[in-house]
PDB file of C-alpha atoms and ligand atoms in Angstrom:
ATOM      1  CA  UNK A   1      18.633  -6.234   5.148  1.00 75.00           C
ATOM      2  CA  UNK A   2      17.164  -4.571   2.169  1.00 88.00           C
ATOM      3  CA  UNK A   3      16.557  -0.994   1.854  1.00 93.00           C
ATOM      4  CA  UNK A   4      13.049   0.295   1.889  1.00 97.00           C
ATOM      5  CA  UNK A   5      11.784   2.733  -0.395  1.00 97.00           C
ATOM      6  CA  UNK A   6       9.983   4.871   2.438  1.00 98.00           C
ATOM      7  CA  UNK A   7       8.522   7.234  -0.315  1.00 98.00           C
ATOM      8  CA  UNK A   8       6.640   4.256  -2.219  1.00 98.00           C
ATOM      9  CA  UNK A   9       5.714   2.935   1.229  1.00 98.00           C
ATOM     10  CA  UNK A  10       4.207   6.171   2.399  1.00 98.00           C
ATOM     11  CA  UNK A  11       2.641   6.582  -0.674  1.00 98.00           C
ATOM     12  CA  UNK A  12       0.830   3.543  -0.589  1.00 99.00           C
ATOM     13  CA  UNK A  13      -0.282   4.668   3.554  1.00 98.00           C
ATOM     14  CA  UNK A  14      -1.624   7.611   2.585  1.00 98.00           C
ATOM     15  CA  UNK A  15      -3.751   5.950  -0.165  1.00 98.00           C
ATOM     16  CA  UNK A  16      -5.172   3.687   1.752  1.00 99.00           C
ATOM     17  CA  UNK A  17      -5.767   6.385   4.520  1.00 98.00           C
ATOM     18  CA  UNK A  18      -8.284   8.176   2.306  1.00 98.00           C
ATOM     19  CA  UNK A  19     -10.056   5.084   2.134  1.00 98.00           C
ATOM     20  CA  UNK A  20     -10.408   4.308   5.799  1.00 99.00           C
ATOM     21  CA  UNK A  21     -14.211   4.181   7.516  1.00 99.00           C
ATOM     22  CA  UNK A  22     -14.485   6.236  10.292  1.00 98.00           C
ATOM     23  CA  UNK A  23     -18.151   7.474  10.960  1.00 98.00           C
ATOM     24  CA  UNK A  24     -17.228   7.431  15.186  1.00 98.00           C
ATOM     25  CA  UNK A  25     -13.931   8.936  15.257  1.00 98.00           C
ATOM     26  CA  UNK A  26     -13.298  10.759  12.187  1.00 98.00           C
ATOM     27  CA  UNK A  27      -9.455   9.741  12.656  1.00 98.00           C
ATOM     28  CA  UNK A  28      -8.298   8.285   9.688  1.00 98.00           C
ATOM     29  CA  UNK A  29      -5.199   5.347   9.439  1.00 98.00           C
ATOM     30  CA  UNK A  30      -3.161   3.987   6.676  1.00 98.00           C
ATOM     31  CA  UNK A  31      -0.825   1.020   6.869  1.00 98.00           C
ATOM     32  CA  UNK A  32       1.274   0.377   4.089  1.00 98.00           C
ATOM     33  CA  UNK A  33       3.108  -3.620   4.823  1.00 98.00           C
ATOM     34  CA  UNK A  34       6.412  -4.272   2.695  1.00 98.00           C
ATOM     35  CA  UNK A  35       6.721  -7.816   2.284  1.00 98.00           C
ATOM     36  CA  UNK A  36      10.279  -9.625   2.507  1.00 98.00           C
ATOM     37  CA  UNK A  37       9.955 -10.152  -1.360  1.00 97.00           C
ATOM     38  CA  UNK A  38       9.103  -6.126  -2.137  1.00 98.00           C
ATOM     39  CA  UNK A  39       5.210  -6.369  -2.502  1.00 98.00           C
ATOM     40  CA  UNK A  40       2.946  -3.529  -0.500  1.00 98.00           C
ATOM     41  CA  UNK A  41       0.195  -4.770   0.948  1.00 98.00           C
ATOM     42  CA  UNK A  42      -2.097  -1.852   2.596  1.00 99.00           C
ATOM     43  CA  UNK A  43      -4.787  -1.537   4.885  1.00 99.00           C
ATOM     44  CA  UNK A  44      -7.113   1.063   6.667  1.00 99.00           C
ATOM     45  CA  UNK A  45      -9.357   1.180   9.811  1.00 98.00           C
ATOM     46  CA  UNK A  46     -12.536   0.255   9.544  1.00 99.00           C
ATOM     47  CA  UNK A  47     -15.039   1.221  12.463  1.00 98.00           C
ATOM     48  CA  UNK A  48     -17.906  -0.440  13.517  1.00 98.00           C
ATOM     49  CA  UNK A  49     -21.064   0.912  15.470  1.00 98.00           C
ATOM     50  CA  UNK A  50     -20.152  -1.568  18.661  1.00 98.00           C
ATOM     51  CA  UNK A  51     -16.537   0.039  18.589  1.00 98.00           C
ATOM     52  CA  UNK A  52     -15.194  -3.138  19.875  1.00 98.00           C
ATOM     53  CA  UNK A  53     -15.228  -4.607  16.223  1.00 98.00           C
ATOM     54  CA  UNK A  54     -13.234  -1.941  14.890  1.00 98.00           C
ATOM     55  CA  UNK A  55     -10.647  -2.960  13.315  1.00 98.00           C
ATOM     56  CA  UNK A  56      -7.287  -1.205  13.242  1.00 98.00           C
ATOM     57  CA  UNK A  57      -5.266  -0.325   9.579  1.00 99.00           C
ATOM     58  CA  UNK A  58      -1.838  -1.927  10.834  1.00 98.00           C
ATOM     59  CA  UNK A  59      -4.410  -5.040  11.516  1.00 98.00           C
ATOM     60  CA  UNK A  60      -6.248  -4.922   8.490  1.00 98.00           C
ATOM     61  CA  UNK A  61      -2.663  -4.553   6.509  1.00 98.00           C
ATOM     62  CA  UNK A  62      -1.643  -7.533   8.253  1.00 98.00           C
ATOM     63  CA  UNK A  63      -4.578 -10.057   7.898  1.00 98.00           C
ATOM     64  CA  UNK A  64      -4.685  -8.980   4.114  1.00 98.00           C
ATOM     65  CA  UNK A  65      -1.361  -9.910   3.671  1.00 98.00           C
ATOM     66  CA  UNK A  66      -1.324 -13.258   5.174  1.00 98.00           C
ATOM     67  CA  UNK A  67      -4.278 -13.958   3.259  1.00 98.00           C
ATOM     68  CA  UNK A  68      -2.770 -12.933   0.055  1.00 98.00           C
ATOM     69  CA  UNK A  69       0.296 -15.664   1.502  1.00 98.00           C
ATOM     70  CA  UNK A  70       2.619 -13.282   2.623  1.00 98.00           C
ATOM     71  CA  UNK A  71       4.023 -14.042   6.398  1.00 98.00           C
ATOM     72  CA  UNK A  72       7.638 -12.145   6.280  1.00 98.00           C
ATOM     73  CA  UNK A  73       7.280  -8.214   6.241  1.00 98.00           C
ATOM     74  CA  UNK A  74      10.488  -6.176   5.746  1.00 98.00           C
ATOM     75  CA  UNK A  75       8.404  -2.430   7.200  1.00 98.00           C
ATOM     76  CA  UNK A  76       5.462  -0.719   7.502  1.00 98.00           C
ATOM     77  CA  UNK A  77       4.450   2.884   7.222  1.00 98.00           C
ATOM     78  CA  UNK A  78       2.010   3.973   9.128  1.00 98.00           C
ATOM     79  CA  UNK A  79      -0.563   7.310   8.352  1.00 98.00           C
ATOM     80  CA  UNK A  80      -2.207   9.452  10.670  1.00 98.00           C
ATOM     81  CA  UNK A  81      -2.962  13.333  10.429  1.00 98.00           C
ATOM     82  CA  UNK A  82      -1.991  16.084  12.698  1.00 97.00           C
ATOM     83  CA  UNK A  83       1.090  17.765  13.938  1.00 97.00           C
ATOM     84  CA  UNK A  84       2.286  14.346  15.766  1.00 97.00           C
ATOM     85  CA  UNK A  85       2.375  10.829  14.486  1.00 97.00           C
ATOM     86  CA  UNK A  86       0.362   8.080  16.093  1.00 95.00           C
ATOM     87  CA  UNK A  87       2.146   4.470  16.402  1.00 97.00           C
ATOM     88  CA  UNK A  88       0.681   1.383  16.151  1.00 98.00           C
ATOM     89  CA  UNK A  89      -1.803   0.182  19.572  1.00 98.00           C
ATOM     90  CA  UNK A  90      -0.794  -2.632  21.445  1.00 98.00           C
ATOM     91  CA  UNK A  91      -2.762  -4.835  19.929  1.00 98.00           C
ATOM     92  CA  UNK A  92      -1.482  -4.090  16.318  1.00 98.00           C
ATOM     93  CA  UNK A  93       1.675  -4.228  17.857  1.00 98.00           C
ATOM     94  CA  UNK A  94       1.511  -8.363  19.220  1.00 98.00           C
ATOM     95  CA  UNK A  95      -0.326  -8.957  15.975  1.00 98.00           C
ATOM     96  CA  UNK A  96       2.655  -7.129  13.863  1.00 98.00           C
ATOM     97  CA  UNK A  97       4.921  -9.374  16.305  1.00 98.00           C
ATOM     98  CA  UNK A  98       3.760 -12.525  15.330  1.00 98.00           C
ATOM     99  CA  UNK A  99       5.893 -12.035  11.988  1.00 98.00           C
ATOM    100  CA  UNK A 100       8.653 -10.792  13.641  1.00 96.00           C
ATOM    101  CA  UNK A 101      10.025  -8.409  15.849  1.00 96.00           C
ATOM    102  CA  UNK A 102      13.177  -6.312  13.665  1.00 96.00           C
ATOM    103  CA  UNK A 103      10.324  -4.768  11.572  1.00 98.00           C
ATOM    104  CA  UNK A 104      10.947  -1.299  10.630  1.00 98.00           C
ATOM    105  CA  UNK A 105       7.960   1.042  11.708  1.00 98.00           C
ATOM    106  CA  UNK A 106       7.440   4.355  10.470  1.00 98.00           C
ATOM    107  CA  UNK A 107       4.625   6.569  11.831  1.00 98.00           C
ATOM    108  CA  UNK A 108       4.068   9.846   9.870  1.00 98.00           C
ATOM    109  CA  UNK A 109       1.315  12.588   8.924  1.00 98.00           C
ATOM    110  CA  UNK A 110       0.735  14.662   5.518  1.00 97.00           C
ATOM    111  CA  UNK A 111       1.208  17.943   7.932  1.00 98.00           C
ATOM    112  CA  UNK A 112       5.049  16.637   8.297  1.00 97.00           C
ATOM    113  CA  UNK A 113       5.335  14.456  11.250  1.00 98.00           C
ATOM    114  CA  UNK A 114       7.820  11.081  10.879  1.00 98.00           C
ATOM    115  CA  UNK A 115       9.212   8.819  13.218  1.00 98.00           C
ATOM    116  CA  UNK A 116      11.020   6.006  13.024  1.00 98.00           C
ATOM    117  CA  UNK A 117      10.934   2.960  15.452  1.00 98.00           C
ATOM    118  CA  UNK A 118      11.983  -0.906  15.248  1.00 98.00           C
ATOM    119  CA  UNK A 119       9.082  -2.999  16.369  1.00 98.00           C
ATOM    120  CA  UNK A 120      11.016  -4.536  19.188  1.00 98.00           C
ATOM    121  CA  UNK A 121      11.245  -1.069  20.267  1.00 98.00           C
ATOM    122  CA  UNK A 122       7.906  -0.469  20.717  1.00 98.00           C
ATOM    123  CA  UNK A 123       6.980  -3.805  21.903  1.00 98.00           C
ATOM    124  CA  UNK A 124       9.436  -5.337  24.031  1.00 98.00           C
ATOM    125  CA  UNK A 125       9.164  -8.717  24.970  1.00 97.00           C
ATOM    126  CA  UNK A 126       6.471  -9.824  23.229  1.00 97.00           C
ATOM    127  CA  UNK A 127       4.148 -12.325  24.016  1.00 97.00           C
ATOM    128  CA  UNK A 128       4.824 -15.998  21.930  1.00 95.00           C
ATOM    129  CA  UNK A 129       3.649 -19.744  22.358  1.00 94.00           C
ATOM    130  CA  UNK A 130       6.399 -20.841  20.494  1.00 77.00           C
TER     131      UNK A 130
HETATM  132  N1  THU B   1      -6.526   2.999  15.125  1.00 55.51           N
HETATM  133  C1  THU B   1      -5.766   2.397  14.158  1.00 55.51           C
HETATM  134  O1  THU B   1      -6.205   2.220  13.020  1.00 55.51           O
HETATM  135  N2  THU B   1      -4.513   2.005  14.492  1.00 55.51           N
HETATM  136  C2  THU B   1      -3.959   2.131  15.734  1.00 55.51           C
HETATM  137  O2  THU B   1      -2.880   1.639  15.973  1.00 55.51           O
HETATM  138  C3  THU B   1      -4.660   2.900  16.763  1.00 55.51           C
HETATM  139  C4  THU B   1      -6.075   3.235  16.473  1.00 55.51           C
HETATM  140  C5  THU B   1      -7.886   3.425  14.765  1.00 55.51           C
HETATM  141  C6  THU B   1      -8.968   2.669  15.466  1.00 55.51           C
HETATM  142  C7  THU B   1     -10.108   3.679  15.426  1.00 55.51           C
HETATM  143  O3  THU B   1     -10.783   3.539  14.193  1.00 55.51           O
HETATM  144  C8  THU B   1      -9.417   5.019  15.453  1.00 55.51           C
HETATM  145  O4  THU B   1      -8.061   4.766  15.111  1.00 55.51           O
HETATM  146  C9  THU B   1      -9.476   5.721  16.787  1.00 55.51           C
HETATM  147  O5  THU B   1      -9.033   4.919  17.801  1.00 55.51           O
END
């Protein structure tokens, strides 16, 4: 498998993460998607004043990929803030599954936190139709 350039991935998260809209929680997330073919695709949470049609950033990153035609992903980064990293919900992490379960995930925060996980990891046995 190819190697990932984490610090151009990370980058890209924490980019993105400055843009996220967050009125309710205040808790901002960047997803940074590297496609099998080297693109980044990025995306950030975006609340709503239901809160069920928030939308997560690992969600957002995905739908704007596949809309941009990308369906193979290589790894995502994944920005929060604070002394620990958050990883992806469970819903991000079926979506993120749909393209594949040996996806590299890596949740980290500005104040120094990293972690690295395989997506299979953190979602074993993942629900598929096909
Ligand atoms: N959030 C994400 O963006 N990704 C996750 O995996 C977990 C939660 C967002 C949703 C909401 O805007 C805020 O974090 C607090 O739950």
């Amino acid at each position: 498998m190819s190697v990932v350039d984490w610090p151009a991935l990370k980058a890209a998260a924490l980019e993105v993460q400055a843009r996220a809209y967050v009125p309710y929680s205040n808790y901002r997330v960047g997803a940074a998607l590297l496609t099998a073919g080297g693109e980044i695709v990025t995306g950030c949470n975006v609340e709503n004043a239901t809160f069920g049609a928030t939308c997560c950033a690992e969600r957002s990153a995905v739908f704007a990929a596949v809309a941009q035609g990308y369906r193979q992903f290589r790894a995502v980064a994944v920005a929060t803030n604070g002394e620990d990293s958050g990883t992806p919900c469970g819903i991000c992490r079926q979506v993120l599954a749909e393209f594949g379960s040996d996806l590299d995930v890596m949740c980290f925060t500005p104040e120094g936190a990293e972690a690295h996980y395989r997506l299979s990891e953190l979602l074993p046995h993942a629900f598929k139709l096909k």
